[in-house]
PDB file of C-alpha atoms and ligand atoms in Angstrom:
ATOM      1  CA  UNK A   1      -9.069-147.755 -64.582  1.00 49.00           C
ATOM      2  CA  UNK A   2      -7.503-151.246 -64.294  1.00 63.00           C
ATOM      3  CA  UNK A   3      -5.606-152.731 -67.263  1.00 72.00           C
ATOM      4  CA  UNK A   4      -8.071-154.502 -69.550  1.00 90.00           C
ATOM      5  CA  UNK A   5      -8.571-158.176 -68.883  1.00 96.00           C
ATOM      6  CA  UNK A   6     -10.316-158.538 -72.236  1.00 96.00           C
ATOM      7  CA  UNK A   7      -8.798-160.847 -74.795  1.00 96.00           C
ATOM      8  CA  UNK A   8      -7.808-164.454 -75.321  1.00 97.00           C
ATOM      9  CA  UNK A   9      -5.432-166.035 -72.844  1.00 98.00           C
ATOM     10  CA  UNK A  10      -3.599-169.344 -72.805  1.00 98.00           C
ATOM     11  CA  UNK A  11      -2.659-171.162 -69.627  1.00 98.00           C
ATOM     12  CA  UNK A  12       1.002-171.148 -68.577  1.00 98.00           C
ATOM     13  CA  UNK A  13       0.765-172.566 -65.066  1.00 98.00           C
ATOM     14  CA  UNK A  14      -1.838-174.146 -62.832  1.00 98.00           C
ATOM     15  CA  UNK A  15      -0.991-174.770 -59.177  1.00 98.00           C
ATOM     16  CA  UNK A  16      -3.240-176.804 -56.861  1.00 98.00           C
ATOM     17  CA  UNK A  17      -6.138-177.290 -59.271  1.00 98.00           C
ATOM     18  CA  UNK A  18      -6.357-180.722 -57.642  1.00 98.00           C
ATOM     19  CA  UNK A  19      -6.933-179.285 -54.145  1.00 98.00           C
ATOM     20  CA  UNK A  20      -9.526-176.865 -55.498  1.00 98.00           C
ATOM     21  CA  UNK A  21     -11.390-179.604 -57.367  1.00 98.00           C
ATOM     22  CA  UNK A  22     -11.381-181.873 -54.311  1.00 98.00           C
ATOM     23  CA  UNK A  23     -12.784-178.995 -52.227  1.00 98.00           C
ATOM     24  CA  UNK A  24     -15.571-178.695 -54.827  1.00 98.00           C
ATOM     25  CA  UNK A  25     -16.263-182.430 -54.600  1.00 97.00           C
ATOM     26  CA  UNK A  26     -15.370-183.115 -58.243  1.00 97.00           C
ATOM     27  CA  UNK A  27     -14.878-186.844 -58.813  1.00 96.00           C
ATOM     28  CA  UNK A  28     -11.609-188.613 -59.565  1.00 97.00           C
ATOM     29  CA  UNK A  29     -12.184-189.351 -63.247  1.00 96.00           C
ATOM     30  CA  UNK A  30     -13.063-185.732 -64.082  1.00 96.00           C
ATOM     31  CA  UNK A  31     -10.141-184.483 -61.989  1.00 97.00           C
ATOM     32  CA  UNK A  32      -7.693-186.698 -63.867  1.00 97.00           C
ATOM     33  CA  UNK A  33      -8.809-185.294 -67.201  1.00 97.00           C
ATOM     34  CA  UNK A  34      -9.001-181.708 -65.949  1.00 97.00           C
ATOM     35  CA  UNK A  35      -5.446-181.785 -64.622  1.00 97.00           C
ATOM     36  CA  UNK A  36      -4.084-182.515 -68.091  1.00 96.00           C
ATOM     37  CA  UNK A  37      -5.944-179.689 -69.822  1.00 95.00           C
ATOM     38  CA  UNK A  38      -4.441-176.470 -71.021  1.00 94.00           C
ATOM     39  CA  UNK A  39      -7.305-174.078 -70.415  1.00 96.00           C
ATOM     40  CA  UNK A  40      -7.940-170.949 -72.414  1.00 98.00           C
ATOM     41  CA  UNK A  41      -9.674-167.927 -71.000  1.00 98.00           C
ATOM     42  CA  UNK A  42     -11.614-165.555 -73.227  1.00 98.00           C
ATOM     43  CA  UNK A  43     -12.817-162.366 -71.544  1.00 98.00           C
ATOM     44  CA  UNK A  44     -15.121-160.020 -73.437  1.00 97.00           C
ATOM     45  CA  UNK A  45     -16.888-156.816 -72.543  1.00 95.00           C
ATOM     46  CA  UNK A  46     -19.781-155.153 -74.380  1.00 92.00           C
ATOM     47  CA  UNK A  47     -20.871-151.944 -72.633  1.00 91.00           C
ATOM     48  CA  UNK A  48     -21.474-152.991 -69.023  1.00 88.00           C
ATOM     49  CA  UNK A  49     -21.755-156.723 -69.715  1.00 95.00           C
ATOM     50  CA  UNK A  50     -18.826-159.090 -69.294  1.00 97.00           C
ATOM     51  CA  UNK A  51     -18.498-162.641 -70.599  1.00 97.00           C
ATOM     52  CA  UNK A  52     -15.861-165.041 -69.259  1.00 98.00           C
ATOM     53  CA  UNK A  53     -15.262-168.243 -71.188  1.00 98.00           C
ATOM     54  CA  UNK A  54     -13.110-171.031 -69.823  1.00 98.00           C
ATOM     55  CA  UNK A  55     -12.396-173.271 -72.799  1.00 98.00           C
ATOM     56  CA  UNK A  56     -10.748-176.655 -73.147  1.00 97.00           C
ATOM     57  CA  UNK A  57     -10.841-179.709 -75.387  1.00 96.00           C
ATOM     58  CA  UNK A  58     -12.853-181.501 -72.684  1.00 96.00           C
ATOM     59  CA  UNK A  59     -15.464-178.992 -71.549  1.00 96.00           C
ATOM     60  CA  UNK A  60     -16.267-175.297 -71.680  1.00 97.00           C
ATOM     61  CA  UNK A  61     -17.637-173.070 -68.967  1.00 97.00           C
ATOM     62  CA  UNK A  62     -19.196-169.760 -70.004  1.00 97.00           C
ATOM     63  CA  UNK A  63     -21.053-167.158 -68.008  1.00 95.00           C
ATOM     64  CA  UNK A  64     -21.848-163.469 -68.139  1.00 97.00           C
ATOM     65  CA  UNK A  65     -22.520-160.762 -65.604  1.00 97.00           C
ATOM     66  CA  UNK A  66     -22.633-157.060 -64.862  1.00 97.00           C
ATOM     67  CA  UNK A  67     -20.312-155.551 -62.284  1.00 96.00           C
ATOM     68  CA  UNK A  68     -21.768-155.137 -58.801  1.00 97.00           C
ATOM     69  CA  UNK A  69     -25.004-156.980 -59.689  1.00 98.00           C
ATOM     70  CA  UNK A  70     -25.709-160.270 -57.941  1.00 98.00           C
ATOM     71  CA  UNK A  71     -26.654-163.058 -60.366  1.00 97.00           C
ATOM     72  CA  UNK A  72     -27.619-166.723 -60.212  1.00 98.00           C
ATOM     73  CA  UNK A  73     -24.672-168.831 -61.294  1.00 98.00           C
ATOM     74  CA  UNK A  74     -24.970-172.520 -62.108  1.00 98.00           C
ATOM     75  CA  UNK A  75     -21.550-174.105 -62.423  1.00 97.00           C
ATOM     76  CA  UNK A  76     -22.570-176.439 -65.221  1.00 96.00           C
ATOM     77  CA  UNK A  77     -19.929-178.999 -66.111  1.00 94.00           C
ATOM     78  CA  UNK A  78     -17.859-178.074 -63.054  1.00 96.00           C
ATOM     79  CA  UNK A  79     -19.375-179.020 -59.683  1.00 96.00           C
ATOM     80  CA  UNK A  80     -22.967-178.327 -60.859  1.00 96.00           C
ATOM     81  CA  UNK A  81     -23.969-176.077 -57.967  1.00 97.00           C
ATOM     82  CA  UNK A  82     -26.105-172.971 -57.725  1.00 98.00           C
ATOM     83  CA  UNK A  83     -24.440-169.864 -56.331  1.00 98.00           C
ATOM     84  CA  UNK A  84     -25.450-166.273 -55.732  1.00 98.00           C
ATOM     85  CA  UNK A  85     -22.485-164.566 -57.299  1.00 98.00           C
ATOM     86  CA  UNK A  86     -21.309-160.984 -57.527  1.00 98.00           C
ATOM     87  CA  UNK A  87     -18.285-159.538 -59.301  1.00 98.00           C
ATOM     88  CA  UNK A  88     -16.686-156.258 -58.231  1.00 97.00           C
ATOM     89  CA  UNK A  89     -13.475-154.330 -58.816  1.00 96.00           C
ATOM     90  CA  UNK A  90     -11.159-154.242 -55.817  1.00 96.00           C
ATOM     91  CA  UNK A  91      -8.441-151.915 -57.028  1.00 94.00           C
ATOM     92  CA  UNK A  92      -7.039-153.621 -60.130  1.00 94.00           C
ATOM     93  CA  UNK A  93      -8.573-156.990 -59.215  1.00 97.00           C
ATOM     94  CA  UNK A  94     -11.810-158.343 -60.627  1.00 97.00           C
ATOM     95  CA  UNK A  95     -13.154-160.237 -57.637  1.00 98.00           C
ATOM     96  CA  UNK A  96     -16.052-162.698 -57.547  1.00 98.00           C
ATOM     97  CA  UNK A  97     -17.766-164.005 -54.438  1.00 98.00           C
ATOM     98  CA  UNK A  98     -19.810-167.184 -55.005  1.00 98.00           C
ATOM     99  CA  UNK A  99     -22.242-167.631 -52.131  1.00 98.00           C
ATOM    100  CA  UNK A 100     -23.695-171.096 -51.806  1.00 98.00           C
ATOM    101  CA  UNK A 101     -23.171-174.469 -50.230  1.00 97.00           C
ATOM    102  CA  UNK A 102     -19.356-174.154 -50.338  1.00 98.00           C
ATOM    103  CA  UNK A 103     -17.756-171.760 -47.876  1.00 97.00           C
ATOM    104  CA  UNK A 104     -15.201-169.097 -48.826  1.00 98.00           C
ATOM    105  CA  UNK A 105     -15.774-169.667 -52.509  1.00 98.00           C
ATOM    106  CA  UNK A 106     -14.772-167.218 -55.208  1.00 98.00           C
ATOM    107  CA  UNK A 107     -12.016-166.071 -57.521  1.00 98.00           C
ATOM    108  CA  UNK A 108      -9.947-163.048 -58.463  1.00 98.00           C
ATOM    109  CA  UNK A 109      -8.477-162.011 -61.817  1.00 98.00           C
ATOM    110  CA  UNK A 110      -5.832-159.363 -62.347  1.00 97.00           C
ATOM    111  CA  UNK A 111      -3.050-158.368 -64.743  1.00 97.00           C
ATOM    112  CA  UNK A 112       0.559-158.451 -63.631  1.00 95.00           C
ATOM    113  CA  UNK A 113       3.590-158.224 -65.954  1.00 92.00           C
ATOM    114  CA  UNK A 114       1.270-158.479 -68.999  1.00 94.00           C
ATOM    115  CA  UNK A 115       0.002-161.848 -67.734  1.00 97.00           C
ATOM    116  CA  UNK A 116      -3.521-162.698 -66.631  1.00 98.00           C
ATOM    117  CA  UNK A 117      -3.534-164.068 -63.099  1.00 98.00           C
ATOM    118  CA  UNK A 118      -6.356-166.046 -61.520  1.00 98.00           C
ATOM    119  CA  UNK A 119      -6.841-167.355 -58.026  1.00 98.00           C
ATOM    120  CA  UNK A 120      -9.746-169.723 -57.420  1.00 98.00           C
ATOM    121  CA  UNK A 121     -10.800-170.234 -53.793  1.00 98.00           C
ATOM    122  CA  UNK A 122     -12.905-172.850 -52.086  1.00 98.00           C
ATOM    123  CA  UNK A 123     -12.982-173.865 -48.429  1.00 97.00           C
ATOM    124  CA  UNK A 124      -9.346-173.080 -47.685  1.00 96.00           C
ATOM    125  CA  UNK A 125      -7.938-174.350 -50.999  1.00 98.00           C
ATOM    126  CA  UNK A 126      -6.449-171.944 -53.536  1.00 98.00           C
ATOM    127  CA  UNK A 127      -5.710-172.761 -57.148  1.00 98.00           C
ATOM    128  CA  UNK A 128      -3.351-170.294 -58.809  1.00 98.00           C
ATOM    129  CA  UNK A 129      -3.300-169.952 -62.587  1.00 98.00           C
ATOM    130  CA  UNK A 130      -1.305-167.693 -64.918  1.00 98.00           C
ATOM    131  CA  UNK A 131      -2.127-167.065 -68.584  1.00 98.00           C
ATOM    132  CA  UNK A 132      -0.301-165.353 -71.439  1.00 98.00           C
ATOM    133  CA  UNK A 133      -2.073-163.235 -74.000  1.00 97.00           C
ATOM    134  CA  UNK A 134      -2.587-164.829 -77.409  1.00 96.00           C
ATOM    135  CA  UNK A 135      -5.061-162.331 -78.889  1.00 79.00           C
TER     136      UNK A 135
HETATM  137  O1  VLZ B 201     -12.835-169.761 -63.714  1.00 72.84           O
HETATM  138  O2  VLZ B 201     -14.155-171.143 -62.604  1.00 72.84           O
HETATM  139  O3  VLZ B 201     -12.318-167.238 -64.799  1.00 72.84           O
HETATM  140  O4  VLZ B 201     -15.785-169.065 -63.429  1.00 72.84           O
HETATM  141  C1  VLZ B 201     -12.330-177.035 -63.096  1.00 72.84           C
HETATM  142  C2  VLZ B 201     -11.771-177.523 -64.363  1.00 72.84           C
HETATM  143  C3  VLZ B 201     -12.040-175.682 -62.617  1.00 72.84           C
HETATM  144  C4  VLZ B 201     -12.581-178.617 -64.945  1.00 72.84           C
HETATM  145  C5  VLZ B 201     -11.915-174.554 -63.571  1.00 72.84           C
HETATM  146  C6  VLZ B 201     -12.354-178.727 -66.399  1.00 72.84           C
HETATM  147  C7  VLZ B 201     -12.712-173.403 -63.096  1.00 72.84           C
HETATM  148  C8  VLZ B 201     -13.327-178.021 -67.258  1.00 72.84           C
HETATM  149  C9  VLZ B 201     -12.387-172.153 -63.814  1.00 72.84           C
HETATM  150  C10 VLZ B 201     -12.785-176.832 -67.965  1.00 72.84           C
HETATM  151  C11 VLZ B 201     -13.858-175.838 -68.291  1.00 72.84           C
HETATM  152  C12 VLZ B 201     -13.219-170.996 -63.321  1.00 72.84           C
HETATM  153  C13 VLZ B 201     -13.568-168.638 -63.315  1.00 72.84           C
HETATM  154  C14 VLZ B 201     -12.746-167.403 -63.486  1.00 72.84           C
HETATM  155  C15 VLZ B 201     -14.795-168.514 -64.158  1.00 72.84           C
END
């Protein structure tokens, strides 16, 4: 059983968000704002349902899913695309594949040294984020 990702997490570092946002086709003005944000991640689980909230003073992105079940994801407020997404455990990593217009798109969350790690992938770009637990 992997260490629980559930809780409230505050961003410590954020490498190559710019490359990831460009790969998603996010425009310059949104990118400029997004780069300055300290995101929070809230991960909740009730029975077999997970909710992941990405929160900031500018915009929030919230979605929910069940493990191993494909769902329709609309990345509202991000790049506004429809994906067929599925989240699975790969060892201690919670891995999401987002099938859609963008190739090699997805993300992975895991715990390492009591920190929440996240890699976001899109078309050869990787954004790497680390969060510390605040609750
Ligand atoms: O995280 O997708 O936890 O889907 C863009 C920032 C990229 C724009 C952030 C600013 C994407 C708006 C985070 C802040 C909401 C993301 C996944 C894994 C959940």
